[in-house]
Amino acid sequence: MAFTEQYDVVVVGAGHAGCEAAVASARMGLRTAHFTLNLDLIAQMSCNPAIGGIAKGHLVREVDALGGIMGEVADAVGIQFRLLNTSRGPAVWSPRAQCDKQQYRFKMREVLESQSNLYIKQAEVVDVISDETGSRITGIKLRDGRTILARATVITTGTFLNGLIHCGEEHYPAGRSGEPPAILLGEALKRLGLRGCRLKTGTPPRLDGRTIDWSKFEEQPGDADPTPFSFRTREIRQRQISCHIATTTPETLRIIRENVSRSPMYTGQIQAIGPRYCPSIEDKVVKFPDKEQHQFFLEPEGLNTHEVYVNGMSTSLPMEVQAEIVRSIPGLENAEMLRPGYAIEYDAIDPTELDRSLRVKKFNGLYLAGQINGTSGYEEAACQGIMAGINAALFVLDRAPFKLDRTEAYTGILIDDLISKGTNEPYRMFTSRAEFRLHLRIDNADRRLTPHGRRLGLINDEAWADYEAKQARAVALEKLLATRKPHQNRIADLFPDATALGNTAGQTYAQLLKRPEVTIEALWPALRDELIKFEDQTLFAQWLSYESIRSAQRNELKSVEIEIKYSGYLDQQKKSIEKLKRAEDRVIPASFNYSTVSGLSREMQEKLTRVRPSTIGQASRIPGVTPAALSLINIYIEIQAKRSAAASALAETH
Ligand SMILES: Cc1cc2nc3c(=O)[nH]c(=O)nc-3n(C[C@H](O)[C@H](O)[C@H](O)COP(=O)(O)OP(=O)(O)OC[C@H]3O[C@@H](n4cnc5c(N)ncnc54)[C@H](O)[C@@H]3O)c2cc1C
């Protein structure tokens, strides 16, 4: 007789979204069950052995600032750290790390297994169950017949729903290479009436590093002083190694052009749309015919394996063609392929089915997070995972949902884009998606989000004490920089070409920092002397004990410097942020009836009814919704409010 287990929250899927959701829910004190198809593949990196990168690094920092785990795990197993875009403004600086793929899985499983209230188990989830009303999800069913009851369910099944792998003319059902698809669960979600879409992504071949002639490639070492992801990481201890840079040859392009007709993308075998910003090598050759070379990277998959990931060579061409392509590269003539590249098609759920807390609007107690919502990327999945885990827990605790808007986090932007616009191709984050990117930097993610994480119970006492000490140092530094004036001869010491600075007599440190050529690191020796005289020695005691600036200290100093250097722009953006927040505060009642708004086209009425934006701000970001439509809706909100007030007054008199 099959038996039933009872939990507060159940999370389906132990990928990058599921791990964050499960730990968040358990850390908030909820008894959380976490089911996945294979416990040995928890947090498997399906593709690139890297965390972070342009804009993705911002998401990792936000997950960390809220109290999530991806950043700390990546710091523990990262083998090549680079801070990207440092030649550009601080808004787009993005941390990235190659990770030891195997260690990443082990470390993540260790974190999950050491988390109290969390019960991780291997099983296939095949159905979702609801109460007699059909509007409240009450748990899941497992392939082995068990029923798992839970007051909230989070589904994070990635590329597994009805997954179909393509490699040349070959194609077969799978969730990922070597793993079964989730057919039954996919059908169960369709039975719930959730709108779906069919998406695609792809991955490159993996090579045996022992068969590569490394001398033929340009080495790309990591940063000498690695920038950690987590605000709680003191320093990076892991051995660091290099990647290598390579380019295709005319022979490579000839082989691809001659065989592109055998790629499932071009034979029509694959119908789904792939990630525009992560094209296959055949896509690149077809779309950029004049480009004579395409760069790619040889990235080690770990310290204890010879496996090498060929970043930039994603393909679903037939095996034998992939082998020819690889061997057309000088240095790879004898390279052995360990795994072929492939494409995968999978079902995703239309994210306009969700509200800002990642709850499925049609049901109580059901949340979706990760690639199932149409995104692509470990980081995009992780930020949704922590939000869904938090909100599933808050639902069970009967507390208001936790939401982030576009002005406070990239996570807020990602969720708002998904639920307002939906997606017809895998969505990935870019800094260009942020209206206020100078406010949403990697250095201030903790200032923006850690207080939320503390209030939600995800930031422990030690981390909170560190956070508060850091804020106190920043306030003290800003005050010192704004009031203290370095002695003229000190400036001459620090800036041999001080004349280039013009007249600096009587200028404060902050005024000096407004100059592009003056950095806080350059000022540090003078600043250090000021701090020695500083009244509250405890604040900076650790810094003063260092011989040279350490990366954690440098990050804090840079953050203070950025606030000073860019204060003018930051103040300007504050006005537009206030305007957006006002639009966000203009709530559209959940029951608002768009069909009564005369002047709205039928198409717009249908779109607004389907998306059901919760605020005027969100409505304004739905493609095709015009300012004129918004002002009409504003007026009708008033009219409908007056009508319902009059109706209830009338009802009271009878
Ligand atoms: C071939 C391939 C190429 C990719 N290329 C890239 C890329 O180049 N860049 C990039 O950023 N991202 C890429 N991705 C996407 C990236 O891997 C995902 O975005 C990310 O892993 C999504 O995380 P997730 O938690 O949503 O899902 P996943 O990490 O896929 O995890 C899903 C989890 O759900 C579990 N699961 C599924 N169904 C069930 C069930 N019925 N019962 C129990 N457990 C279940 C699985 O076991 C798995 O643990 C690629 C993915 C694949 C498969």
XYZ file of C-alpha atoms and ligand atoms in Angstrom:
707
model
C 0.000 0.000 0.000
C 1.668 3.264 -1.073
C 2.189 5.689 1.776
C 1.990 9.424 2.306
C 4.520 11.837 3.751
C 3.739 15.357 4.950
C 5.953 18.470 4.712
C 5.496 22.241 4.811
C 7.198 22.792 1.443
C 8.239 20.384 -1.296
C 10.769 21.352 -3.983
C 10.950 19.362 -7.215
C 14.361 19.349 -8.881
C 17.851 19.810 -7.415
C 19.309 22.029 -10.109
C 20.430 25.607 -9.622
C 16.933 26.889 -8.912
C 15.852 23.960 -6.770
C 18.892 24.055 -4.491
C 18.355 27.748 -3.720
C 14.608 27.256 -3.180
C 15.064 24.275 -0.873
C 17.751 25.881 1.298
C 15.833 29.164 1.561
C 12.642 27.414 2.660
C 14.494 25.214 5.178
C 16.498 28.158 6.550
C 13.213 29.992 7.135
C 12.290 27.116 9.444
C 9.947 25.196 7.136
C 10.116 21.395 7.006
C 11.192 21.039 3.384
C 11.369 17.951 1.158
C 13.572 18.133 -1.926
C 13.113 15.506 -4.645
C 15.330 14.993 -7.649
C 15.947 12.294 -10.271
C 19.527 11.585 -9.231
C 21.160 12.594 -5.951
C 24.591 12.211 -7.543
C 23.779 15.011 -9.982
C 22.611 17.699 -7.572
C 23.504 21.128 -9.040
C 24.912 19.508 -12.158
C 26.307 22.164 -14.498
C 24.634 20.943 -17.696
C 26.893 22.980 -19.858
C 29.483 25.629 -19.180
C 31.621 24.854 -16.082
C 31.403 28.541 -15.135
C 29.386 30.704 -12.780
C 28.838 34.431 -13.333
C 29.834 36.551 -16.293
C 28.303 39.698 -17.745
C 25.169 40.519 -15.716
C 25.066 36.899 -14.492
C 27.646 37.859 -11.880
C 25.217 40.530 -10.642
C 22.556 37.849 -10.123
C 24.979 35.646 -8.165
C 25.839 38.576 -5.906
C 22.114 39.257 -5.345
C 21.394 35.621 -4.474
C 24.315 35.788 -2.046
C 23.216 39.100 -0.538
C 19.788 37.610 0.166
C 21.429 34.647 1.922
C 21.568 32.173 -0.978
C 24.319 29.622 -1.568
C 25.551 29.737 -5.216
C 28.174 32.414 -4.519
C 29.777 30.635 -1.570
C 29.826 27.303 -3.409
C 31.409 28.885 -6.501
C 34.028 30.626 -4.312
C 34.917 27.272 -2.738
C 35.441 25.427 -6.041
C 36.328 28.204 -8.504
C 39.531 27.482 -10.443
C 39.844 30.610 -12.586
C 38.334 33.921 -11.367
C 38.112 36.986 -13.573
C 36.419 40.312 -12.965
C 35.025 41.215 -16.388
C 34.515 44.664 -17.935
C 36.910 46.463 -15.580
C 37.930 48.717 -18.494
C 34.375 50.076 -18.456
C 32.248 51.731 -15.757
C 31.569 50.010 -12.409
C 27.915 49.370 -13.326
C 28.989 46.572 -15.683
C 31.888 45.022 -13.721
C 30.936 41.343 -13.464
C 32.613 38.537 -11.530
C 33.024 35.207 -13.311
C 34.637 31.913 -12.273
C 35.418 28.656 -14.035
C 34.427 25.983 -11.539
C 35.536 22.456 -10.867
C 32.288 20.901 -12.086
C 32.536 17.772 -9.960
C 33.513 19.726 -6.834
C 30.605 22.095 -7.455
C 28.178 19.177 -7.221
C 29.883 17.761 -4.122
C 30.011 21.123 -2.340
C 26.377 21.932 -3.127
C 25.253 18.525 -1.875
C 27.300 19.068 1.291
C 25.510 22.406 1.883
C 22.097 20.812 1.321
C 22.854 17.805 3.539
C 24.053 20.024 6.370
C 20.925 22.188 6.239
C 18.463 21.537 9.095
C 14.771 21.095 8.178
C 15.800 19.887 4.695
C 15.152 16.307 3.508
C 16.722 15.555 0.115
C 15.528 12.407 -1.684
C 15.867 10.636 -5.032
C 12.576 9.984 -6.853
C 10.744 10.916 -10.022
C 7.841 13.300 -9.477
C 5.015 12.359 -11.865
C 2.030 14.399 -10.784
C 0.824 17.441 -8.883
C -2.218 17.090 -6.608
C -4.799 19.654 -5.591
C -7.681 19.898 -3.119
C -11.321 19.338 -4.023
C -11.718 22.946 -5.192
C -8.892 22.424 -7.666
C -7.526 25.870 -6.809
C -5.096 24.838 -4.133
C -2.083 22.605 -4.786
C -1.583 20.187 -1.918
C 1.451 18.186 -3.002
C 2.943 15.777 -5.499
C 2.908 12.126 -6.502
C 6.015 10.028 -7.057
C 6.638 7.317 -9.670
C 7.029 4.810 -6.798
C 3.423 5.502 -5.764
C 4.083 7.697 -2.743
C 2.052 10.853 -2.159
C 3.927 13.794 -0.702
C 1.630 16.330 0.926
C 2.874 19.871 1.299
C 1.297 23.261 1.821
C 3.457 24.745 -0.913
C 5.139 23.163 -3.942
C 8.042 24.610 -5.953
C 8.743 23.033 -9.347
C 12.205 23.607 -10.870
C 12.593 20.968 -13.571
C 14.874 22.832 -15.960
C 15.186 21.274 -19.414
C 13.577 17.979 -18.383
C 9.898 18.499 -19.281
C 9.413 16.475 -22.410
C 13.131 16.885 -23.178
C 14.325 15.763 -26.620
C 18.016 15.592 -27.507
C 19.265 16.130 -31.076
C 22.680 15.203 -32.427
C 22.693 15.340 -36.232
C 19.904 13.178 -37.576
C 19.741 11.273 -34.237
C 17.198 12.397 -31.649
C 15.856 10.766 -28.501
C 13.939 11.691 -25.320
C 16.191 12.888 -22.445
C 16.289 15.594 -19.772
C 19.995 16.060 -20.351
C 22.615 13.795 -21.860
C 22.432 10.508 -19.966
C 19.333 11.470 -17.955
C 15.648 10.601 -18.546
C 13.085 13.260 -19.502
C 10.174 14.223 -17.252
C 7.282 13.154 -19.490
C 4.607 12.422 -16.876
C 5.206 15.602 -14.896
C 5.093 17.598 -18.125
C 1.676 16.086 -18.898
C 0.520 16.800 -15.332
C 1.357 20.486 -15.706
C -0.518 20.585 -19.007
C -3.531 19.072 -17.227
C -3.388 22.017 -14.831
C -4.096 24.151 -17.879
C -0.789 26.021 -17.786
C 0.180 27.687 -21.069
C 3.470 26.319 -22.365
C 6.145 27.020 -24.943
C 8.817 24.887 -26.584
C 12.411 26.095 -26.253
C 15.859 24.865 -27.166
C 19.407 25.156 -25.980
C 22.652 23.473 -26.917
C 26.057 22.468 -25.685
C 29.495 21.924 -27.255
C 31.619 18.769 -27.346
C 34.041 17.961 -24.518
C 37.626 16.938 -25.295
C 40.380 14.963 -23.568
C 42.956 17.538 -22.513
C 45.776 14.982 -22.834
C 45.223 14.927 -26.610
C 45.407 18.710 -27.021
C 48.640 20.440 -28.102
C 48.340 23.336 -25.651
C 51.361 25.120 -27.090
C 49.191 26.151 -30.036
C 46.807 28.242 -27.917
C 47.015 31.557 -26.104
C 46.854 31.096 -22.320
C 44.228 33.029 -20.389
C 45.091 33.036 -16.676
C 42.662 34.210 -14.016
C 43.082 37.439 -12.014
C 46.122 37.545 -9.721
C 43.824 38.718 -6.903
C 40.533 36.854 -7.472
C 37.255 38.656 -6.747
C 34.953 36.372 -4.739
C 31.235 36.180 -5.430
C 30.107 35.942 -1.843
C 30.154 38.854 0.577
C 30.904 36.173 3.192
C 34.063 34.816 1.493
C 37.235 36.121 3.118
C 39.591 34.893 0.366
C 39.867 32.363 -2.472
C 41.917 29.342 -1.390
C 41.395 26.950 -4.297
C 44.324 26.284 -6.715
C 43.875 28.487 -9.823
C 44.519 27.325 -13.404
C 44.203 28.862 -16.888
C 41.858 28.643 -19.811
C 43.045 28.958 -23.394
C 41.847 31.024 -26.311
C 41.429 29.584 -29.806
C 39.900 30.535 -33.143
C 38.325 28.633 -36.006
C 40.180 28.283 -39.325
C 38.876 28.699 -42.905
C 38.848 24.872 -43.024
C 36.583 24.826 -39.965
C 34.139 27.197 -41.639
C 34.253 25.182 -44.867
C 33.315 21.984 -43.005
C 30.467 23.742 -41.209
C 29.115 25.379 -44.378
C 29.195 22.049 -46.218
C 27.306 20.268 -43.438
C 24.936 22.900 -42.052
C 22.140 21.207 -43.969
C 22.588 18.240 -41.576
C 22.135 20.356 -38.434
C 18.694 19.710 -36.886
C 18.314 23.474 -36.583
C 18.390 23.709 -40.371
C 16.661 20.489 -41.333
C 13.521 21.562 -39.459
C 13.987 18.630 -37.056
C 14.111 21.227 -34.256
C 11.132 23.540 -34.177
C 11.854 25.296 -30.883
C 13.655 28.630 -30.613
C 17.130 28.680 -29.109
C 18.943 31.306 -27.033
C 19.794 34.190 -29.370
C 22.812 35.091 -27.275
C 24.208 31.611 -27.077
C 24.118 30.544 -30.722
C 25.548 27.280 -32.015
C 28.677 27.477 -34.156
C 26.588 26.646 -37.219
C 24.254 29.544 -36.348
C 27.230 31.894 -36.147
C 28.589 30.764 -39.529
C 25.186 31.127 -41.216
C 24.250 34.444 -39.568
C 27.674 36.073 -39.956
C 28.880 34.787 -43.370
C 31.504 37.529 -43.686
C 33.123 36.744 -40.348
C 36.336 34.898 -41.157
C 37.099 33.699 -37.651
C 35.131 32.743 -34.592
C 36.836 32.784 -31.203
C 36.292 29.978 -28.715
C 37.789 28.936 -25.375
C 39.241 25.692 -24.064
C 38.054 25.522 -20.444
C 39.108 22.840 -17.961
C 36.145 21.097 -16.347
C 38.042 20.533 -13.102
C 41.319 19.968 -11.304
C 41.002 16.186 -11.217
C 39.869 15.489 -14.753
C 41.337 15.922 -18.231
C 37.933 16.901 -19.605
C 37.908 20.206 -21.491
C 34.824 22.235 -22.391
C 34.935 23.920 -25.815
C 33.160 27.191 -24.997
C 31.756 28.848 -28.099
C 31.471 25.639 -30.130
C 27.927 24.600 -29.156
C 26.573 22.390 -31.941
C 24.057 19.716 -32.871
C 25.831 18.689 -36.084
C 26.374 14.930 -36.567
C 29.137 13.306 -34.510
C 31.450 12.714 -37.449
C 31.143 16.350 -38.529
C 31.892 17.521 -34.983
C 35.049 15.384 -35.017
C 36.104 16.928 -38.356
C 35.461 20.452 -37.010
C 37.549 19.789 -33.911
C 40.435 18.347 -35.924
C 40.456 21.318 -38.293
C 41.877 23.441 -35.447
C 45.701 23.544 -35.168
C 46.494 22.004 -31.782
C 43.379 19.794 -31.880
C 44.441 17.585 -34.789
C 44.643 14.588 -32.455
C 42.036 15.669 -29.908
C 39.797 12.888 -28.608
C 36.136 13.829 -28.098
C 34.835 12.608 -24.724
C 31.258 13.811 -25.256
C 29.547 15.139 -28.388
C 27.795 18.460 -28.477
C 24.037 18.302 -28.735
C 20.887 20.405 -28.757
C 17.945 19.831 -26.476
C 14.333 20.856 -26.970
C 12.142 21.079 -23.893
C 8.815 22.385 -22.612
C 8.698 25.539 -20.549
C 5.747 27.248 -18.907
C 4.650 30.667 -20.177
C 5.913 32.919 -17.341
C 2.956 35.287 -17.738
C 1.165 32.566 -15.762
C 3.134 33.772 -12.720
C 2.900 36.698 -10.346
C 5.817 38.662 -8.916
C 6.360 36.093 -6.179
C 6.720 33.335 -8.872
C 3.420 31.845 -7.747
C 1.221 30.351 -10.491
C -1.652 32.855 -10.472
C -4.315 30.189 -11.078
C -3.427 28.276 -7.913
C -2.534 28.760 -4.304
C 0.577 26.949 -3.152
C 2.302 26.385 -6.523
C 5.569 28.139 -7.488
C 7.834 27.715 -10.538
C 11.492 28.681 -10.796
C 14.399 28.283 -13.214
C 14.574 27.201 -16.829
C 10.981 25.915 -16.600
C 10.018 29.626 -16.719
C 11.807 30.202 -20.014
C 15.185 31.421 -18.801
C 18.611 30.057 -19.642
C 21.485 30.033 -17.211
C 22.468 28.723 -13.815
C 22.386 32.228 -12.373
C 19.017 33.169 -13.846
C 17.732 29.922 -12.332
C 19.301 30.495 -8.922
C 17.820 33.966 -8.422
C 14.351 32.642 -9.276
C 14.960 29.672 -6.998
C 15.657 31.739 -3.907
C 12.661 33.987 -4.623
C 10.337 30.996 -5.097
C 11.707 29.260 -1.988
C 11.242 32.412 0.098
C 7.698 32.943 -1.179
C 6.663 29.310 -0.756
C 7.803 29.586 2.864
C 6.028 32.917 3.388
C 2.829 31.422 1.938
C 2.977 28.566 4.452
C 3.749 31.061 7.248
C 0.753 33.103 6.079
C 2.946 36.185 5.608
C 2.868 38.698 2.751
C 4.897 37.668 -0.326
C 8.413 39.027 -0.858
C 8.810 40.946 -4.125
C 11.661 42.899 -5.687
C 11.096 45.662 -8.214
C 13.249 46.830 -11.110
C 14.868 49.588 -9.097
C 16.356 47.340 -6.420
C 17.658 44.229 -8.162
C 18.396 42.492 -11.453
C 16.349 39.686 -9.918
C 13.395 42.077 -9.888
C 14.022 42.971 -13.515
C 14.226 39.325 -14.585
C 10.965 38.420 -12.848
C 9.201 41.561 -14.096
C 10.338 40.913 -17.689
C 9.167 37.299 -17.531
C 5.738 37.868 -15.967
C 4.993 41.020 -18.019
C 6.338 40.082 -21.448
C 6.586 36.309 -21.385
C 9.350 34.894 -23.535
C 9.492 33.150 -26.897
C 13.187 32.346 -26.617
C 15.404 31.423 -23.660
C 15.778 34.606 -21.578
C 19.201 35.535 -20.248
C 20.232 38.569 -18.239
C 22.139 41.544 -19.660
C 23.109 44.771 -17.926
C 21.273 46.591 -20.736
C 17.984 45.237 -19.370
C 18.414 47.471 -16.286
C 17.166 51.074 -16.461
C 19.168 51.949 -13.334
C 22.312 49.853 -13.682
C 24.474 52.367 -11.819
C 22.308 51.613 -8.767
C 22.410 47.856 -9.334
C 26.142 47.246 -9.122
C 27.903 44.137 -7.847
C 29.522 46.084 -5.001
C 26.280 47.291 -3.430
C 24.102 44.163 -3.756
C 24.455 43.588 -0.017
C 23.385 47.146 0.805
C 20.344 46.654 -1.443
C 19.298 43.158 -0.337
C 20.950 41.853 2.830
C 18.497 43.674 5.134
C 15.713 41.786 3.283
C 17.576 38.517 3.772
C 18.038 39.253 7.483
C 14.338 40.069 7.943
C 13.417 36.815 6.145
C 15.699 34.736 8.364
C 18.311 33.868 5.707
C 21.240 35.881 7.094
C 22.691 34.436 10.309
C 24.015 36.503 13.241
C 27.665 36.277 12.196
C 26.975 37.411 8.635
C 24.707 40.176 9.897
C 27.363 41.441 12.328
C 29.885 41.502 9.454
C 27.387 43.352 7.283
C 26.678 45.987 9.938
C 30.413 46.490 10.616
C 30.960 46.964 6.879
C 28.192 49.566 6.665
C 29.678 51.366 9.679
C 33.098 51.437 7.976
C 31.533 52.850 4.808
C 29.709 55.610 6.720
C 32.866 56.472 8.689
C 34.984 56.506 5.529
C 32.518 58.686 3.598
C 32.520 61.164 6.523
C 36.312 61.153 6.783
C 36.757 61.596 3.019
C 34.264 64.467 2.972
C 35.904 66.359 5.833
C 39.638 65.558 5.918
C 42.117 67.352 3.619
C 45.427 65.680 2.715
C 48.460 67.842 3.207
C 49.830 69.262 -0.056
C 53.166 67.517 0.229
C 51.365 64.241 0.865
C 49.620 64.647 -2.496
C 52.974 65.299 -4.124
C 54.270 62.039 -2.569
C 51.285 60.076 -3.760
C 50.974 61.616 -7.217
C 54.403 62.255 -8.728
C 52.640 64.098 -11.524
C 50.538 66.122 -9.055
C 50.579 69.143 -11.360
C 48.252 67.237 -13.676
C 45.693 67.360 -10.889
C 45.586 71.158 -11.081
C 45.057 73.185 -7.931
C 44.281 70.772 -5.094
C 44.987 73.193 -2.246
C 42.477 72.786 0.553
C 40.612 70.024 -1.231
C 39.102 67.155 0.722
C 39.785 63.537 -0.167
C 36.262 63.322 -1.615
C 36.868 66.307 -3.870
C 40.125 64.714 -5.043
C 38.298 61.449 -5.754
C 35.963 63.250 -8.145
C 38.907 63.387 -10.527
C 38.953 60.371 -12.910
C 42.695 59.865 -12.469
C 42.513 59.725 -8.662
C 41.704 56.348 -7.150
C 41.129 55.433 -3.529
C 43.887 52.835 -3.768
C 46.346 55.589 -4.737
C 45.144 57.639 -1.746
C 45.306 54.653 0.620
C 48.714 55.394 2.265
C 47.502 58.867 3.287
C 44.105 57.500 4.229
C 45.772 54.837 6.336
C 47.517 57.542 8.356
C 44.180 59.287 8.863
C 42.594 56.037 10.057
C 45.377 55.472 12.563
C 44.303 58.769 14.144
C 40.629 57.844 13.780
C 38.659 57.932 17.026
C 37.017 54.531 16.625
C 39.993 52.189 16.114
C 37.875 48.977 16.191
C 36.212 49.748 12.852
C 39.408 49.607 10.816
C 41.671 47.528 13.057
C 41.766 44.617 10.582
C 42.569 46.835 7.628
C 45.378 48.549 9.503
C 46.877 45.140 10.274
C 47.321 44.406 6.550
C 50.616 45.199 4.868
C 48.875 45.575 1.487
C 45.247 45.985 0.503
C 43.352 42.637 0.370
C 40.551 41.991 -2.126
C 37.701 42.170 0.425
C 39.097 45.501 1.691
C 39.630 46.729 -1.872
C 36.005 45.963 -2.755
C 34.804 48.027 0.200
C 37.105 50.938 -0.666
C 36.001 50.815 -4.339
C 32.356 50.848 -3.317
C 32.859 54.045 -1.308
C 34.874 55.539 -4.174
C 32.115 54.758 -6.711
C 29.451 56.410 -4.553
C 31.613 59.582 -4.456
C 32.761 59.592 -8.076
C 29.271 58.939 -9.478
C 27.188 60.804 -6.892
C 25.895 63.209 -9.536
C 24.583 60.447 -11.818
C 23.245 58.490 -8.856
C 21.240 61.486 -7.648
C 19.864 62.062 -11.145
C 18.719 58.445 -11.391
C 17.034 58.739 -7.978
C 14.334 61.004 -9.512
C 13.504 58.456 -12.256
C 13.543 55.695 -9.648
C 10.964 57.603 -7.570
C 8.775 58.042 -10.693
C 8.921 54.317 -11.445
C 8.159 53.451 -7.824
C 5.066 55.691 -7.937
C 3.844 53.773 -10.981
C 4.612 50.541 -9.134
C 2.545 51.769 -6.179
C -0.490 52.315 -8.455
C -2.155 48.943 -7.898
C -4.524 47.428 -10.474
C -7.113 45.383 -8.559
C -6.845 41.631 -9.283
C -10.507 41.664 -10.336
C -10.145 44.663 -12.691
C -12.284 44.084 -15.793
C -10.429 45.288 -18.913
C -13.373 44.580 -21.204
C -15.239 47.527 -19.607
C -12.457 49.941 -20.588
C -13.791 51.450 -23.799
C -11.004 52.738 -25.976
C -8.812 49.700 -25.367
C -8.454 47.491 -28.456
C -9.777 43.951 -28.066
C -6.246 42.637 -28.567
C -4.978 44.832 -25.730
C -7.901 43.851 -23.493
C -7.071 40.158 -24.097
C -3.342 40.661 -23.493
C -3.925 42.588 -20.253
C -6.467 40.018 -19.067
C -3.951 37.212 -19.796
C -0.965 38.875 -18.138
C -3.078 40.537 -15.418
C -0.422 43.093 -14.319
C -0.562 43.935 -10.631
C 0.453 47.580 -11.081
C 0.336 50.370 -13.636
C 4.122 50.148 -13.714
C 4.019 46.518 -14.743
C 1.264 47.196 -17.285
C 3.448 49.905 -18.858
C 6.122 47.296 -19.622
C 3.833 44.903 -21.463
C 4.720 45.133 -25.161
C 2.131 47.169 -27.040
C 0.544 48.816 -23.989
C 0.612 52.538 -24.765
C 0.675 55.542 -22.396
C -2.821 56.368 -23.650
C -4.015 52.908 -22.613
C -2.435 53.383 -19.198
C -4.210 56.663 -18.581
C -7.521 55.028 -19.602
C -6.886 52.173 -17.167
C -6.040 54.705 -14.455
C -9.370 56.446 -15.000
C -11.316 53.183 -15.025
C -9.673 52.011 -11.806
C -11.234 55.069 -10.171
C -14.615 54.459 -11.879
C -14.700 50.784 -10.908
C -13.607 51.628 -7.338
C -16.447 54.178 -7.024
C -18.973 51.741 -8.510
C -18.001 48.940 -6.112
C -18.026 51.390 -3.158
C -21.527 52.520 -4.175
C -22.665 48.913 -4.614
C -21.410 47.867 -1.181
C -22.969 50.977 0.425
C -26.268 50.039 -1.233
C -25.970 46.454 -0.035
C -25.464 47.689 3.527
C -28.674 49.711 3.452
C -30.761 46.614 2.505
C 22.442 20.926 -23.150
C 22.312 22.155 -22.325
C 23.017 23.283 -22.694
C 22.931 24.441 -21.934
N 23.673 25.525 -22.279
C 23.687 26.602 -21.447
C 24.582 27.660 -21.677
O 25.349 27.612 -22.609
N 24.584 28.720 -20.838
C 23.740 28.783 -19.786
O 23.764 29.758 -19.059
N 22.873 27.773 -19.522
C 22.856 26.697 -20.343
N 22.031 25.654 -20.089
C 20.999 25.902 -19.192
C 21.358 25.668 -17.773
O 21.879 24.406 -17.588
C 20.073 25.824 -17.064
O 19.610 27.152 -17.284
C 20.138 25.626 -15.597
O 20.720 24.421 -15.279
C 18.710 25.737 -15.118
O 18.649 25.412 -13.803
P 17.310 24.749 -13.266
O 17.471 24.598 -11.827
O 16.150 25.505 -13.815
O 17.249 23.343 -13.982
P 18.329 22.176 -14.019
O 19.636 22.650 -13.571
O 18.186 21.562 -15.371
O 17.793 21.143 -12.914
C 16.557 20.510 -13.071
C 16.475 19.456 -11.987
O 15.165 18.925 -11.951
C 15.237 17.530 -11.760
N 13.993 16.982 -12.300
C 13.472 17.176 -13.523
N 12.314 16.526 -13.648
C 12.093 15.894 -12.459
C 11.059 15.039 -11.973
N 9.995 14.752 -12.720
N 11.168 14.562 -10.711
C 12.223 14.885 -9.940
N 13.235 15.689 -10.340
C 13.154 16.181 -11.601
C 16.491 17.101 -12.505
O 16.975 15.893 -12.002
C 17.417 18.278 -12.195
O 18.096 18.050 -10.980
C 22.083 24.472 -20.815
C 21.347 23.336 -20.440
C 21.483 22.177 -21.197
C 20.715 20.934 -20.780
